[in-house]
């Protein structure tokens, strides 16, 4: 069994235990009906099933194919998109699939990839990462989402290159991704990481709270067919497989959005 799948299962089981205890306490006090608090337990079970299934089936090459298709679509779309100045100045790009279960505490697990812009303008090979995190909150339920991370600072990249845990939201500031820019925002990022929710019709900025990214050694070794470390991958010191080359080429392709006036591409500063 994979360690990341077991980690997801452990997280979900903890949620089930917590929810069950809450249920027993409240039923004993006679304050709530049984069916009201069976829902949180059901959500935790969903988290257990879907997160373990996804993490055990985690395949970097398939994820890369999905990302290539998305990037090609993104660069040919005008509205509800990552503004070109933000993309061109990004130090790195991340794509993650995130699963979250909530009951007074939001538990998150996920997988994804990070790719870094190299000094000469090329891109590194993709680094497979595992995602985890939690926050306090009153929401109850289960959700999954695909996210785009635009990494704006070298400090964030350095943490990933070292192979240490990189915290997004607390350690490295994060904010919902921008789809319109003031003149100042076009040249000076306002957060270490911009976060976008990926949907079929558009991209939109989203707040994700607190997540940790850390390299997934087993997936990287399987993809690169060698015992490699994050430094070798993200510094361009290792041969990139064909699917990774397609990803790099997609990132190098120019934006092909409809020709519009400059004022429409970068919104003027507010009065």
Tab-separated table of C-alpha atoms in Angstrom:
chain	number	residue	atom	x	y	z
A	1	UNK	CA	0.000	0.000	0.000
A	2	UNK	CA	1.138	3.537	-0.707
A	3	UNK	CA	1.961	5.751	2.251
A	4	UNK	CA	-0.073	8.673	0.859
A	5	UNK	CA	-3.160	6.459	0.510
A	6	UNK	CA	-2.727	5.277	4.096
A	7	UNK	CA	-2.335	8.894	5.217
A	8	UNK	CA	-5.627	9.826	3.566
A	9	UNK	CA	-7.307	6.840	5.177
A	10	UNK	CA	-5.916	7.792	8.584
A	11	UNK	CA	-7.234	11.339	8.200
A	12	UNK	CA	-10.707	10.142	7.227
A	13	UNK	CA	-10.821	7.610	10.062
A	14	UNK	CA	-9.939	10.344	12.549
A	15	UNK	CA	-12.812	12.426	11.202
A	16	UNK	CA	-15.184	9.465	11.565
A	17	UNK	CA	-14.139	8.963	15.189
A	18	UNK	CA	-14.541	12.671	15.990
A	19	UNK	CA	-17.942	12.823	14.305
A	20	UNK	CA	-19.116	9.650	16.051
A	21	UNK	CA	-18.124	11.030	19.450
A	22	UNK	CA	-19.976	14.268	18.706
A	23	UNK	CA	-23.010	12.256	17.686
A	24	UNK	CA	-23.047	10.173	20.878
A	25	UNK	CA	-22.632	13.239	23.098
A	26	UNK	CA	-25.428	15.170	21.438
A	27	UNK	CA	-27.790	12.194	21.361
A	28	UNK	CA	-27.159	11.569	25.034
A	29	UNK	CA	-28.148	15.150	25.769
A	30	UNK	CA	-31.244	14.735	23.613
A	31	UNK	CA	-30.597	17.915	21.648
A	32	UNK	CA	-30.515	16.584	18.087
A	33	UNK	CA	-32.088	13.877	15.981
A	34	UNK	CA	-29.961	10.962	14.881
A	35	UNK	CA	-30.269	11.657	11.170
A	36	UNK	CA	-28.871	15.179	11.599
A	37	UNK	CA	-25.493	13.905	12.735
A	38	UNK	CA	-25.302	10.847	10.523
A	39	UNK	CA	-24.547	13.276	7.675
A	40	UNK	CA	-21.075	14.297	8.961
A	41	UNK	CA	-20.141	10.629	9.401
A	42	UNK	CA	-21.342	9.910	5.876
A	43	UNK	CA	-19.185	12.796	4.582
A	44	UNK	CA	-16.159	11.374	6.360
A	45	UNK	CA	-16.767	7.977	4.788
A	46	UNK	CA	-16.967	9.632	1.371
A	47	UNK	CA	-13.634	11.319	2.073
A	48	UNK	CA	-12.174	7.941	3.016
A	49	UNK	CA	-13.385	6.220	-0.159
A	50	UNK	CA	-12.639	8.935	-2.719
A	51	UNK	CA	-9.334	10.175	-1.327
A	52	UNK	CA	-7.846	6.697	-0.950
A	53	UNK	CA	-9.033	5.719	-4.422
A	54	UNK	CA	-7.526	8.849	-5.978
A	55	UNK	CA	-4.239	8.701	-4.093
A	56	UNK	CA	-3.665	5.018	-4.759
A	57	UNK	CA	-4.497	5.557	-8.431
A	58	UNK	CA	-2.243	8.634	-8.579
A	59	UNK	CA	-0.378	8.652	-11.882
A	60	UNK	CA	1.843	11.619	-12.719
A	61	UNK	CA	1.825	10.988	-16.472
A	62	UNK	CA	-1.980	11.054	-16.643
A	63	UNK	CA	-2.035	14.238	-14.575
A	64	UNK	CA	0.460	15.844	-16.960
A	65	UNK	CA	-1.773	15.022	-19.934
A	66	UNK	CA	-4.694	16.752	-18.188
A	67	UNK	CA	-2.543	19.788	-17.402
A	68	UNK	CA	-1.287	20.087	-20.998
A	69	UNK	CA	-4.884	20.154	-22.257
A	70	UNK	CA	-5.778	22.791	-19.673
A	71	UNK	CA	-2.810	25.040	-20.499
A	72	UNK	CA	-3.590	24.921	-24.194
A	73	UNK	CA	-7.166	25.920	-23.452
A	74	UNK	CA	-6.074	28.639	-21.025
A	75	UNK	CA	-3.721	30.272	-23.504
A	76	UNK	CA	-6.437	30.443	-26.135
A	77	UNK	CA	-9.088	31.969	-23.887
A	78	UNK	CA	-9.611	35.658	-23.269
A	79	UNK	CA	-12.056	36.001	-20.364
A	80	UNK	CA	-11.881	34.514	-16.850
A	81	UNK	CA	-8.249	33.599	-17.230
A	82	UNK	CA	-4.835	34.058	-15.629
A	83	UNK	CA	-3.718	37.476	-16.931
A	84	UNK	CA	-0.709	37.173	-19.213
A	85	UNK	CA	1.528	39.489	-17.097
A	86	UNK	CA	0.993	37.260	-14.040
A	87	UNK	CA	1.833	34.105	-15.986
A	88	UNK	CA	4.916	35.614	-17.630
A	89	UNK	CA	6.350	36.728	-14.267
A	90	UNK	CA	5.540	33.521	-12.376
A	91	UNK	CA	8.473	31.708	-10.758
A	92	UNK	CA	6.564	28.438	-10.900
A	93	UNK	CA	3.198	26.849	-11.614
A	94	UNK	CA	1.364	24.165	-9.658
A	95	UNK	CA	-1.646	21.983	-10.408
A	96	UNK	CA	-3.235	20.050	-7.551
A	97	UNK	CA	-6.310	17.890	-6.999
A	98	UNK	CA	-7.617	18.547	-3.494
A	99	UNK	CA	-10.122	16.628	-1.355
A	100	UNK	CA	-11.675	18.154	1.765
A	101	UNK	CA	-13.991	16.839	4.485
A	102	UNK	CA	-15.412	19.247	7.065
A	103	UNK	CA	-16.984	19.108	10.510
A	104	UNK	CA	-15.755	21.863	12.844
A	105	UNK	CA	-12.342	21.095	11.333
A	106	UNK	CA	-11.486	20.982	7.619
A	107	UNK	CA	-9.156	18.108	6.726
A	108	UNK	CA	-7.510	18.150	3.286
A	109	UNK	CA	-5.546	15.640	1.232
A	110	UNK	CA	-4.435	15.775	-2.388
A	111	UNK	CA	-1.822	15.239	-5.061
A	112	UNK	CA	-0.403	17.316	-7.872
A	113	UNK	CA	2.657	18.645	-9.637
A	114	UNK	CA	4.915	21.691	-9.537
A	115	UNK	CA	7.007	23.012	-12.431
A	116	UNK	CA	9.559	25.832	-12.095
A	117	UNK	CA	10.740	28.515	-14.499
A	118	UNK	CA	14.519	28.217	-14.959
A	119	UNK	CA	16.847	31.260	-15.174
A	120	UNK	CA	17.319	30.971	-18.946
A	121	UNK	CA	13.558	31.079	-19.527
A	122	UNK	CA	13.029	27.327	-19.915
A	123	UNK	CA	10.908	25.228	-17.572
A	124	UNK	CA	11.976	22.371	-15.321
A	125	UNK	CA	10.496	18.899	-15.381
A	126	UNK	CA	7.358	18.332	-13.257
A	127	UNK	CA	7.764	17.468	-9.579
A	128	UNK	CA	5.045	15.245	-8.105
A	129	UNK	CA	3.824	16.518	-4.731
A	130	UNK	CA	1.489	15.392	-1.979
A	131	UNK	CA	-0.872	17.877	-0.345
A	132	UNK	CA	-2.272	17.976	3.181
A	133	UNK	CA	-3.727	20.560	5.509
A	134	UNK	CA	-6.424	21.536	7.940
A	135	UNK	CA	-8.340	24.554	9.245
A	136	UNK	CA	-10.993	25.203	11.851
A	137	UNK	CA	-14.439	25.883	10.411
A	138	UNK	CA	-18.158	25.386	10.949
A	139	UNK	CA	-18.962	23.978	7.506
A	140	UNK	CA	-20.052	20.357	7.137
A	141	UNK	CA	-19.548	18.326	3.970
A	142	UNK	CA	-17.187	16.895	1.389
A	143	UNK	CA	-15.732	18.524	-1.713
A	144	UNK	CA	-13.064	18.010	-4.337
A	145	UNK	CA	-11.425	20.629	-6.537
A	146	UNK	CA	-8.677	21.095	-9.115
A	147	UNK	CA	-6.507	24.121	-8.370
A	148	UNK	CA	-3.930	26.155	-10.241
A	149	UNK	CA	-1.158	27.717	-8.141
A	150	UNK	CA	0.827	30.628	-9.556
A	151	UNK	CA	4.036	30.884	-7.501
A	152	UNK	CA	5.434	34.414	-7.389
A	153	UNK	CA	8.440	34.270	-5.041
A	154	UNK	CA	11.823	32.562	-5.132
A	155	UNK	CA	11.497	31.749	-1.424
A	156	UNK	CA	8.583	29.425	-2.166
A	157	UNK	CA	10.536	27.787	-4.993
A	158	UNK	CA	13.597	27.305	-2.754
A	159	UNK	CA	11.520	25.386	-0.180
A	160	UNK	CA	10.299	23.030	-2.888
A	161	UNK	CA	13.784	22.589	-4.354
A	162	UNK	CA	15.162	21.652	-0.916
A	163	UNK	CA	12.472	18.996	-0.598
A	164	UNK	CA	11.171	20.445	2.670
A	165	UNK	CA	7.499	20.931	3.493
A	166	UNK	CA	6.190	24.133	1.921
A	167	UNK	CA	3.217	25.686	3.713
A	168	UNK	CA	0.850	27.744	1.561
A	169	UNK	CA	-1.422	30.111	3.449
A	170	UNK	CA	0.673	30.677	6.590
A	171	UNK	CA	4.346	30.095	5.804
A	172	UNK	CA	3.945	31.474	2.293
A	173	UNK	CA	1.198	34.048	1.795
A	174	UNK	CA	-1.655	33.099	-0.542
A	175	UNK	CA	-4.640	34.919	-1.962
A	176	UNK	CA	-7.345	34.263	-4.545
A	177	UNK	CA	-5.891	34.563	-8.035
A	178	UNK	CA	-6.473	37.760	-9.967
A	179	UNK	CA	-8.324	37.783	-13.295
A	180	UNK	CA	-8.119	41.562	-13.690
A	181	UNK	CA	-5.118	43.715	-12.846
A	182	UNK	CA	-4.356	47.228	-11.806
A	183	UNK	CA	-1.171	48.698	-13.264
A	184	UNK	CA	0.653	48.081	-9.973
A	185	UNK	CA	-0.488	44.450	-9.739
A	186	UNK	CA	0.756	43.826	-13.266
A	187	UNK	CA	4.346	44.369	-12.102
A	188	UNK	CA	4.290	43.644	-8.342
A	189	UNK	CA	2.581	40.475	-7.010
A	190	UNK	CA	0.597	40.992	-3.813
A	191	UNK	CA	1.087	37.438	-2.490
A	192	UNK	CA	3.637	34.626	-2.701
A	193	UNK	CA	1.026	32.380	-4.327
A	194	UNK	CA	-2.106	33.112	-6.342
A	195	UNK	CA	-4.728	30.355	-6.191
A	196	UNK	CA	-7.264	29.667	-8.940
A	197	UNK	CA	-10.140	27.189	-9.035
A	198	UNK	CA	-10.181	25.307	-12.354
A	199	UNK	CA	-13.558	24.634	-13.932
A	200	UNK	CA	-14.673	23.734	-17.442
A	201	UNK	CA	-15.902	27.222	-18.265
A	202	UNK	CA	-13.525	29.554	-16.438
A	203	UNK	CA	-10.849	30.180	-13.853
A	204	UNK	CA	-11.640	32.108	-10.703
A	205	UNK	CA	-9.682	33.105	-7.643
A	206	UNK	CA	-10.312	31.070	-4.507
A	207	UNK	CA	-9.111	31.081	-0.883
A	208	UNK	CA	-7.810	27.675	0.226
A	209	UNK	CA	-6.812	28.317	3.819
A	210	UNK	CA	-3.796	26.319	4.905
A	211	UNK	CA	-2.106	23.516	2.923
A	212	UNK	CA	1.300	21.839	2.931
A	213	UNK	CA	3.133	20.703	-0.201
A	214	UNK	CA	5.863	18.085	-0.043
A	215	UNK	CA	7.578	16.027	-2.752
A	216	UNK	CA	6.197	12.542	-3.466
A	217	UNK	CA	9.395	10.442	-3.847
A	218	UNK	CA	7.749	7.200	-4.989
A	219	UNK	CA	5.798	8.895	-7.790
A	220	UNK	CA	8.830	10.886	-8.946
A	221	UNK	CA	11.068	7.803	-8.994
A	222	UNK	CA	8.483	5.882	-10.988
A	223	UNK	CA	8.029	8.703	-13.512
A	224	UNK	CA	11.724	9.511	-14.049
A	225	UNK	CA	12.829	5.867	-13.733
A	226	UNK	CA	15.625	6.847	-11.379
A	227	UNK	CA	16.202	7.641	-7.710
A	228	UNK	CA	15.988	11.438	-8.074
A	229	UNK	CA	15.490	14.289	-5.607
A	230	UNK	CA	13.510	17.572	-5.938
A	231	UNK	CA	16.683	19.601	-6.547
A	232	UNK	CA	17.588	17.557	-9.618
A	233	UNK	CA	14.068	17.811	-11.052
A	234	UNK	CA	13.382	21.491	-10.398
A	235	UNK	CA	16.837	22.684	-11.452
A	236	UNK	CA	16.651	20.962	-14.831
A	237	UNK	CA	19.440	18.481	-14.051
A	238	UNK	CA	17.550	15.358	-15.055
A	239	UNK	CA	16.210	14.145	-18.401
A	240	UNK	CA	12.495	14.885	-18.770
A	241	UNK	CA	10.231	12.150	-20.238
A	242	UNK	CA	8.170	12.801	-23.363
A	243	UNK	CA	4.986	13.773	-21.524
A	244	UNK	CA	6.969	16.281	-19.458
A	245	UNK	CA	8.420	17.729	-22.669
A	246	UNK	CA	4.874	18.271	-23.961
A	247	UNK	CA	4.048	20.114	-20.753
A	248	UNK	CA	7.111	22.338	-21.101
A	249	UNK	CA	6.214	23.113	-24.705
A	250	UNK	CA	2.662	24.036	-23.714
A	251	UNK	CA	4.009	26.431	-21.083
A	252	UNK	CA	6.341	28.048	-23.644
A	253	UNK	CA	3.563	28.653	-26.159
A	254	UNK	CA	2.394	32.305	-26.327
A	255	UNK	CA	-1.036	33.499	-25.301
A	256	UNK	CA	-3.388	33.582	-28.283
A	257	UNK	CA	-6.323	35.459	-26.776
A	258	UNK	CA	-8.504	37.624	-28.999
A	259	UNK	CA	-6.899	40.941	-29.976
A	260	UNK	CA	-8.192	43.593	-27.596
A	261	UNK	CA	-7.244	47.053	-26.471
A	262	UNK	CA	-4.528	47.301	-23.866
A	263	UNK	CA	-6.932	48.910	-21.429
A	264	UNK	CA	-9.062	45.763	-21.547
A	265	UNK	CA	-6.145	43.453	-20.835
A	266	UNK	CA	-4.820	45.396	-17.857
A	267	UNK	CA	-7.504	47.294	-15.999
A	268	UNK	CA	-6.593	50.876	-15.145
A	269	UNK	CA	-5.820	51.752	-11.539
A	270	UNK	CA	-8.922	52.595	-9.503
A	271	UNK	CA	-9.517	56.323	-8.969
